[in-house]
Structures are given as structure tokens and as C-alpha cells.
Amino acid sequence: MTKRYWLLKSEPEEFSIDALAKVKSEPWSGVRNYQARNFMRDGMQVGDGVLFYHSNCAEPGVVGIAEVATAAHPDPTQFDARSDYHDPAARRDEPRWLLVDVRFKRKLKRTITLEELKGRDELAEFALVRRGNRLSVMPVTRAQWDFILGLE
């Protein structure tokens, strides 16, 4: 199978690249968008590359590299009534929400900021820089992956 590449967004106050470095591997729970869920379910494979992106912070940008550590499996937070991500319509025999586990690879030497990415013609087709894109999980082409990491 061909290796694929992804960008995963996380608010650093919720879960940061430093937190992932500490725990080494983490379930990417709480995704409640069908398109993002479908990327995890239908597209992600163990070993795929992940750009770890800090969002909704003073300096949003790519801060690290991770990899997909597991195939998609049910997100347990959908069944937990105490969770912010509880979904009362989800059933254990037909889970609505899935997740993959993500494994830390390395922190970047610097943050590659959203503003820097927006200013690059080479990334004009990159979903992250398109106006109105709010997905927390999105595909990255190999060319985009190489270009972004080349900015480090």
C-alpha cells in the first residue's frame, strides 16, 4: 500500500505536540465531523505520515510530525455520557464515530505558521489554506508534505 499523508489539528490547550511527545501515542478522539471521520475510516493506514498542527492559538501552525499507529476503531467518548464528545444517538453495535491512534515522531525545530503557508503559491491547492476550511483532519499530498517540511 502507498503511504499517505495527513494534517491533524489540535488546540494546544486541549492536546499539544508536547503532550503527544510525553505519552508517545494517543487516540485521536472527539472528531465529530463526518468528512473528517471518513478520512480516518477510509483513508488512513498504519504508518501514514501526520503533520501535527496547533490551531486556535496565538501562532497557529505545523509544530510536529506523527504517524498513524492503528487502523480506525470506535471512539469510546461517543458512549460516555460524561464526555464533551458524547453522542446519545451512537450505538455500540453501530458506532457513529471512529478514531485512529497517533504516534509521536518528532517536534519541528520551529513552528511553520499558517501565515507562512498561506503565502506560498506551491500550497494554493492545500485544503488548510483555503478560506472557510475548518476540518480537523485533512489529506496532504506527498508534494505538499515535502514542501512544508522543507520550510523547517
XYZ file of N, CA, C and O in Angstrom:
608
model
N 0.829 -1.191 0.000
C 0.000 0.000 0.000
C 0.873 1.254 0.000
O 1.935 1.279 0.609
N 0.383 2.277 -0.644
C 1.103 3.530 -0.727
C 0.898 4.343 0.545
O -0.224 4.474 1.035
N 1.989 4.881 1.055
C 1.906 5.727 2.245
C 1.153 7.004 1.892
O 1.347 7.587 0.837
N 0.285 7.414 2.801
C -0.472 8.649 2.642
C -0.056 9.630 3.731
O 0.612 9.264 4.695
N -0.527 10.865 3.561
C -0.135 11.940 4.472
C -1.368 12.728 4.875
O -2.292 12.906 4.083
N -1.334 13.221 6.122
C -2.486 13.883 6.716
C -2.042 15.057 7.555
O -0.898 15.112 8.024
N -2.969 15.972 7.815
C -2.768 17.027 8.792
C -3.871 16.866 9.830
O -5.045 16.712 9.476
N -3.482 16.864 11.100
C -4.423 16.781 12.215
C -4.275 18.038 13.054
O -3.161 18.394 13.456
N -5.400 18.691 13.313
C -5.405 19.914 14.114
C -5.767 19.602 15.560
O -6.654 18.789 15.817
N -5.103 20.306 16.454
C -5.435 20.225 17.870
C -5.158 21.581 18.516
O -4.153 22.215 18.207
N -6.052 21.996 19.384
C -5.789 23.203 20.158
C -4.758 22.842 21.226
O -4.956 21.881 21.973
N -3.650 23.582 21.296
C -2.587 23.183 22.234
C -3.020 23.146 23.687
O -2.453 22.392 24.476
N -4.057 23.913 24.062
C -4.553 23.860 25.444
C -5.281 22.545 25.707
O -5.378 22.107 26.846
N -5.809 21.934 24.634
C -6.502 20.650 24.764
C -5.516 19.488 24.692
O -5.547 18.583 25.518
N -4.672 19.500 23.648
C -3.674 18.443 23.460
C -2.603 18.971 22.512
O -2.881 19.252 21.348
N -1.393 19.095 23.006
C -0.302 19.712 22.249
C 0.690 18.668 21.746
O 0.660 17.504 22.161
N 1.591 19.114 20.896
C 2.671 18.238 20.430
C 3.538 17.804 21.616
O 4.011 16.670 21.656
N 3.707 18.681 22.599
C 4.487 18.301 23.790
C 3.775 17.212 24.590
O 4.420 16.308 25.124
N 2.456 17.289 24.648
C 1.691 16.237 25.336
C 1.830 14.915 24.600
O 2.001 13.862 25.228
N 1.781 14.955 23.265
C 1.960 13.721 22.495
C 3.364 13.167 22.699
O 3.540 11.955 22.850
N 4.366 14.028 22.737
C 5.743 13.578 22.970
C 5.851 12.866 24.318
O 6.564 11.862 24.439
N 5.138 13.358 25.296
C 5.192 12.777 26.641
C 4.538 11.397 26.698
O 5.077 10.471 27.287
N 3.355 11.269 26.053
C 2.630 9.996 26.146
C 3.001 9.017 25.029
O 2.633 7.849 25.083
N 3.675 9.509 24.007
C 4.173 8.712 22.856
C 3.096 8.321 21.851
O 3.311 8.341 20.662
N 1.918 7.925 22.321
C 0.827 7.521 21.431
C -0.487 7.896 22.091
O -0.615 7.799 23.316
N -1.449 8.333 21.268
C -2.715 8.818 21.823
C -3.851 8.550 20.851
O -3.705 8.756 19.647
N -5.018 8.114 21.340
C -6.191 8.017 20.477
C -6.641 9.424 20.060
O -6.728 10.310 20.903
N -6.901 9.620 18.769
C -7.327 10.930 18.261
C -8.842 11.014 18.389
O -9.577 10.908 17.429
N -9.317 11.199 19.606
C -10.750 11.133 19.909
C -11.419 12.489 19.740
O -10.761 13.527 19.658
N -12.740 12.447 19.703
C -13.527 13.665 19.707
C -13.824 14.267 18.347
O -14.427 15.330 18.276
N -13.423 13.611 17.266
C -13.730 14.132 15.934
C -15.223 13.931 15.677
O -15.718 12.807 15.723
N -15.933 15.035 15.428
C -17.380 14.969 15.221
C -17.773 15.665 13.920
O -18.695 16.463 13.869
N -17.058 15.333 12.880
C -17.371 15.805 11.537
C -17.315 14.574 10.637
O -16.339 13.821 10.677
N -18.360 14.365 9.842
C -18.431 13.139 9.041
C -17.317 13.042 8.011
O -16.771 11.962 7.793
N -16.958 14.141 7.375
C -15.888 14.073 6.379
C -14.561 13.712 7.037
O -13.819 12.863 6.541
N -14.265 14.324 8.178
C -13.037 14.004 8.908
C -13.063 12.544 9.373
O -12.062 11.825 9.263
N -14.212 12.088 9.868
C -14.347 10.686 10.274
C -14.086 9.754 9.097
O -13.410 8.741 9.223
N -14.638 10.111 7.932
C -14.455 9.272 6.746
C -12.999 9.221 6.307
O -12.538 8.174 5.847
N -12.272 10.320 6.464
C -10.831 10.279 6.160
C -10.141 9.258 7.054
O -9.309 8.477 6.596
N -10.494 9.250 8.337
C -9.877 8.285 9.259
C -10.311 6.861 8.910
O -9.496 5.949 8.889
N -11.586 6.675 8.645
C -12.142 5.350 8.375
C -11.659 4.783 7.043
O -11.248 3.626 6.959
N -11.714 5.591 5.994
C -11.498 5.082 4.644
C -10.107 5.351 4.084
O -9.696 4.693 3.134
N -9.404 6.322 4.654
C -8.143 6.719 4.053
C -6.906 6.406 4.854
O -5.879 6.038 4.303
N -6.987 6.545 6.163
C -5.788 6.395 6.985
C -5.387 4.941 7.134
O -6.227 4.067 7.320
N -4.062 4.743 7.048
C -3.470 3.411 7.214
C -2.342 3.514 8.229
O -1.703 4.575 8.344
N -2.076 2.439 8.918
C -0.955 2.401 9.855
C 0.318 2.775 9.098
O 0.577 2.282 8.005
N 1.085 3.696 9.694
C 2.336 4.151 9.095
C 2.217 5.426 8.279
O 3.230 6.019 7.901
N 0.998 5.885 8.008
C 0.828 7.147 7.284
C 1.437 8.287 8.084
O 1.418 8.297 9.323
N 1.941 9.285 7.371
C 2.526 10.461 7.999
C 1.470 11.455 8.442
O 0.443 11.629 7.783
N 1.743 12.142 9.558
C 0.825 13.135 10.108
C 1.595 14.422 10.407
O 2.603 14.389 11.113
N 1.097 15.530 9.858
C 1.560 16.844 10.280
C 0.694 17.240 11.471
O -0.533 17.281 11.370
N 1.302 17.497 12.599
C 0.591 17.898 13.815
C 0.507 19.415 13.803
O 1.520 20.105 13.753
N -0.718 19.926 13.857
C -0.982 21.353 13.691
C -1.657 21.921 14.928
O -2.662 21.372 15.385
N -1.098 22.997 15.478
C -1.746 23.698 16.592
C -2.696 24.740 16.021
O -2.296 25.583 15.218
N -3.957 24.684 16.446
C -4.970 25.618 15.965
C -5.523 26.450 17.116
O -5.307 26.129 18.288
N -6.238 27.508 16.757
C -6.924 28.343 17.731
C -5.990 28.776 18.859
O -6.285 28.602 20.036
N -4.842 29.333 18.453
C -3.843 29.782 19.419
C -3.150 31.022 18.846
O -3.428 31.432 17.724
N -2.240 31.598 19.609
C -1.567 32.827 19.182
C -0.820 32.656 17.860
O -0.813 33.561 17.032
N -0.197 31.505 17.674
C 0.569 31.266 16.452
C 0.193 29.901 15.867
O 0.899 28.908 16.064
N -0.929 29.814 15.142
C -1.315 28.532 14.557
C -0.293 28.084 13.523
O 0.253 28.903 12.781
N -0.039 26.769 13.498
C 0.885 26.250 12.503
C 1.260 24.805 12.761
O 0.854 24.191 13.744
N 2.062 24.281 11.837
C 2.571 22.913 11.926
C 3.705 22.907 12.939
O 4.658 23.683 12.813
N 3.596 22.014 13.927
C 4.564 22.004 15.029
C 5.290 20.677 15.190
O 6.258 20.596 15.948
N 4.819 19.631 14.497
C 5.461 18.338 14.690
C 5.024 17.317 13.664
O 4.170 17.583 12.813
N 5.640 16.159 13.777
C 5.342 15.030 12.900
C 4.961 13.838 13.769
O 5.598 13.561 14.792
N 3.928 13.152 13.322
C 3.474 11.933 13.979
C 3.176 10.920 12.884
O 3.396 11.188 11.702
N 2.682 9.750 13.299
C 2.261 8.762 12.312
C 1.010 8.063 12.819
O 0.749 8.014 14.020
N 0.247 7.545 11.884
C -0.935 6.772 12.231
C -0.455 5.442 12.814
O 0.308 4.714 12.180
N -0.896 5.138 14.031
C -0.408 3.956 14.744
C -1.387 2.786 14.712
O -0.982 1.646 14.952
N -2.677 3.048 14.449
C -3.679 1.975 14.406
C -4.668 2.247 13.275
O -4.818 3.386 12.833
N -5.335 1.204 12.877
C -6.466 1.370 11.967
C -7.603 2.045 12.736
O -7.614 2.066 13.969
N -8.562 2.580 12.007
C -9.709 3.232 12.644
C -10.495 2.229 13.485
O -10.673 1.075 13.096
N -10.943 2.694 14.643
C -11.765 1.887 15.541
C -12.711 2.821 16.283
O -12.521 4.040 16.272
N -13.758 2.293 16.918
C -14.757 3.155 17.553
C -14.157 4.086 18.607
O -13.313 3.683 19.408
N -14.612 5.318 18.576
C -14.213 6.323 19.563
C -15.067 6.106 20.819
O -16.287 6.307 20.782
N -14.464 5.705 21.937
C -15.255 5.409 23.135
C -15.933 6.631 23.741
O -16.909 6.484 24.484
N -15.459 7.834 23.421
C -16.069 9.025 24.019
C -17.512 9.220 23.562
O -18.299 9.854 24.267
N -17.884 8.648 22.420
C -19.267 8.793 21.945
C -20.262 8.100 22.871
O -21.437 8.468 22.901
N -19.813 7.106 23.617
C -20.687 6.330 24.509
C -20.653 6.815 25.959
O -21.412 6.330 26.787
N -19.761 7.753 26.284
C -19.550 8.206 27.654
C -20.376 9.464 27.929
O -20.039 10.554 27.444
N -21.418 9.329 28.706
C -22.313 10.453 28.986
C -21.602 11.612 29.680
O -22.069 12.748 29.626
N -20.471 11.371 30.315
C -19.723 12.437 30.988
C -18.785 13.176 30.045
O -18.222 14.204 30.410
N -18.593 12.653 28.853
C -17.655 13.242 27.898
C -18.274 14.409 27.141
O -19.470 14.393 26.817
N -17.469 15.400 26.837
C -17.908 16.504 25.974
C -18.259 15.997 24.580
O -18.926 16.691 23.821
N -17.775 14.825 24.228
C -17.979 14.271 22.884
C -19.023 13.157 22.856
O -19.121 12.420 21.886
N -19.812 13.056 23.925
C -20.876 12.059 23.993
C -21.875 12.290 22.866
O -22.224 13.423 22.541
N -22.312 11.201 22.254
C -23.340 11.264 21.214
C -24.437 10.285 21.602
O -24.282 9.074 21.446
N -25.558 10.771 22.121
C -26.612 9.869 22.589
C -27.210 9.003 21.486
O -27.815 7.973 21.769
N -27.020 9.395 20.224
C -27.554 8.598 19.116
C -26.613 7.469 18.692
O -27.009 6.574 17.946
N -25.385 7.489 19.170
C -24.422 6.441 18.803
C -24.764 5.141 19.534
O -25.136 5.151 20.698
N -24.633 4.042 18.809
C -24.913 2.722 19.391
C -23.638 1.878 19.326
O -22.906 1.926 18.351
N -23.426 1.078 20.346
C -22.222 0.235 20.383
C -22.179 -0.751 19.224
O -21.114 -1.078 18.734
N -23.350 -1.227 18.782
C -23.366 -2.181 17.673
C -23.229 -1.481 16.307
O -22.968 -2.137 15.304
N -23.404 -0.166 16.293
C -23.209 0.635 15.083
C -22.607 1.972 15.480
O -23.284 3.003 15.458
N -21.320 1.981 15.840
C -20.714 3.238 16.278
C -20.739 4.270 15.145
O -20.537 3.944 13.984
N -21.000 5.491 15.515
C -21.070 6.589 14.556
C -19.703 7.225 14.355
O -19.398 7.702 13.270
N -18.889 7.257 15.405
C -17.622 7.987 15.382
C -16.436 7.048 15.573
O -16.471 6.163 16.423
N -15.395 7.295 14.796
C -14.187 6.470 14.828
C -12.982 7.336 15.154
O -13.044 8.561 15.074
N -11.898 6.671 15.482
C -10.636 7.362 15.718
C -9.492 6.465 15.276
O -9.677 5.272 15.036
N -8.326 7.068 15.136
C -7.083 6.319 14.971
C -6.173 6.728 16.122
O -6.332 7.808 16.690
N -5.247 5.878 16.471
C -4.218 6.262 17.431
C -3.085 6.905 16.645
O -2.766 6.472 15.527
N -2.479 7.929 17.240
C -1.409 8.683 16.603
C -0.160 8.544 17.460
O -0.217 8.685 18.683
N 0.973 8.268 16.802
C 2.257 8.064 17.495
C 3.201 9.229 17.201
O 3.375 9.619 16.049
N 3.824 9.762 18.243
C 4.790 10.860 18.125
C 6.022 10.417 17.338
O 6.541 9.321 17.554
N 6.470 11.282 16.434
C 7.735 11.066 15.715
C 8.768 12.107 16.144
O 9.825 11.764 16.617
N 8.414 13.401 15.952
C 9.323 14.455 16.396
C 8.644 15.813 16.375
O 7.661 16.015 15.665
N 9.167 16.692 17.172
C 8.736 18.085 17.181
C 9.572 18.824 16.137
O 10.761 18.531 15.973
N 8.961 19.748 15.429
C 9.711 20.539 14.456
C 10.641 21.502 15.174
O 10.396 21.885 16.322
N 11.677 21.935 14.479
C 12.628 22.888 15.049
C 11.984 24.245 15.269
O 12.425 25.035 16.110
N 10.932 24.524 14.484
C 10.199 25.779 14.620
C 8.771 25.554 14.141
O 8.499 24.599 13.420
N 7.870 26.438 14.524
C 6.500 26.385 14.030
C 6.472 26.929 12.606
O 6.983 28.026 12.351
N 5.896 26.171 11.713
C 5.661 26.655 10.353
C 4.246 27.219 10.375
O 3.265 26.476 10.418
N 4.155 28.536 10.410
C 2.894 29.199 10.709
C 1.905 29.142 9.543
O 2.287 29.013 8.375
N 0.640 29.285 9.909
C -0.421 29.351 8.914
C -0.173 30.519 7.962
O -0.348 30.374 6.748
N 0.236 31.653 8.474
C 0.504 32.806 7.615
C 1.589 32.495 6.596
O 1.488 32.882 5.433
N 2.630 31.793 7.031
C 3.701 31.405 6.112
C 3.175 30.459 5.035
O 3.512 30.581 3.859
N 2.347 29.520 5.423
C 1.785 28.559 4.467
C 0.863 29.254 3.469
O 0.868 28.933 2.281
N 0.060 30.201 3.956
C -0.863 30.924 3.082
C -0.129 31.727 2.016
O -0.671 31.959 0.940
N 1.076 32.153 2.310
C 1.825 32.993 1.386
C 2.575 32.237 0.303
O 3.302 32.853 -0.482
N 2.415 30.928 0.232
C 3.173 30.115 -0.720
C 2.312 29.657 -1.877
O 1.329 28.944 -1.680
N 2.694 30.038 -3.086
C 1.970 29.611 -4.290
C 1.939 28.096 -4.414
O 0.975 27.526 -4.914
N 2.985 27.434 -3.951
C 3.072 25.975 -4.033
C 1.969 25.282 -3.231
O 1.686 24.105 -3.453
N 1.364 26.012 -2.297
C 0.330 25.429 -1.438
C -1.065 25.995 -1.735
O -1.982 25.831 -0.938
N -1.235 26.601 -2.881
C -2.515 27.227 -3.234
C -3.670 26.232 -3.201
O -4.804 26.606 -2.893
N -3.411 24.956 -3.494
C -4.464 23.939 -3.512
C -4.579 23.175 -2.192
O -5.404 22.273 -2.072
N -3.750 23.522 -1.227
C -3.749 22.848 0.067
C -5.022 23.232 0.832
O -5.320 24.416 1.023
N -5.779 22.235 1.289
C -7.061 22.477 1.947
C -6.931 23.422 3.139
O -7.811 24.250 3.378
N -5.849 23.339 3.875
C -5.676 24.154 5.078
C -5.722 25.648 4.774
O -6.228 26.426 5.582
N -5.208 26.062 3.643
C -5.105 27.494 3.355
C -6.332 28.029 2.619
O -6.431 29.231 2.377
N -7.265 27.169 2.281
C -8.494 27.627 1.621
C -9.435 28.266 2.630
O -9.635 27.735 3.721
N -10.014 29.347 2.234
C -10.930 30.095 3.095
C -12.095 29.199 3.542
O -12.669 28.470 2.754
N -12.412 29.275 4.821
C -13.566 28.550 5.345
C -13.321 27.095 5.691
O -14.222 26.415 6.157
N -12.122 26.590 5.490
C -11.862 25.185 5.810
C -11.652 25.030 7.307
O -10.720 25.572 7.870
N -12.537 24.285 7.949
C -12.465 24.107 9.392
C -12.237 22.655 9.789
O -12.339 22.314 10.954
N -11.962 21.787 8.826
C -11.765 20.374 9.154
C -10.564 20.171 10.064
O -9.522 20.796 9.882
N -10.697 19.248 11.002
C -9.600 18.939 11.917
C -8.726 17.800 11.399
O -7.661 17.541 11.945
N -9.185 17.124 10.357
C -8.447 16.039 9.718
C -8.521 16.285 8.222
O -9.621 16.426 7.680
N -7.369 16.369 7.565
C -7.396 16.601 6.118
C -6.214 15.937 5.435
O -5.152 15.775 6.031
N -6.421 15.530 4.187
C -5.331 14.905 3.445
C -4.277 15.933 3.026
O -4.572 17.112 2.842
N -3.072 15.441 2.884
C -1.929 16.227 2.427
C -1.291 15.416 1.302
O -1.074 14.208 1.467
N -0.985 16.037 0.182
C -0.292 15.308 -0.878
C 1.173 15.124 -0.499
O 1.706 15.845 0.359
N 1.837 14.196 -1.163
C 3.274 13.994 -0.900
C 4.056 15.262 -1.225
O 4.967 15.651 -0.490
N 3.671 15.938 -2.315
C 4.359 17.179 -2.692
C 4.164 18.258 -1.621
O 5.120 18.979 -1.282
N 2.948 18.382 -1.086
C 2.693 19.357 -0.025
C 3.483 19.005 1.234
O 4.078 19.874 1.873
N 3.488 17.722 1.591
C 4.243 17.236 2.758
C 5.719 17.628 2.627
O 6.295 18.226 3.535
N 6.302 17.293 1.488
C 7.723 17.586 1.265
C 7.989 19.088 1.294
O 8.981 19.539 1.882
N 7.119 19.863 0.674
C 7.312 21.310 0.628
C 7.229 21.906 2.037
O 8.095 22.696 2.437
N 6.203 21.522 2.789
C 6.029 22.066 4.137
C 7.214 21.706 5.020
O 7.770 22.571 5.708
N 7.638 20.463 4.998
C 8.768 20.070 5.834
C 10.066 20.716 5.353
O 10.983 20.948 6.145
N 10.141 21.037 4.069
C 11.301 21.747 3.539
C 11.410 23.167 4.070
O 12.484 23.767 4.020
N 10.313 23.719 4.581
C 10.333 25.068 5.157
C 10.951 25.086 6.552
O 11.295 26.151 7.058
N 11.033 23.936 7.168
C 11.548 23.860 8.535
C 12.954 24.430 8.609
O 13.352 25.096 9.514
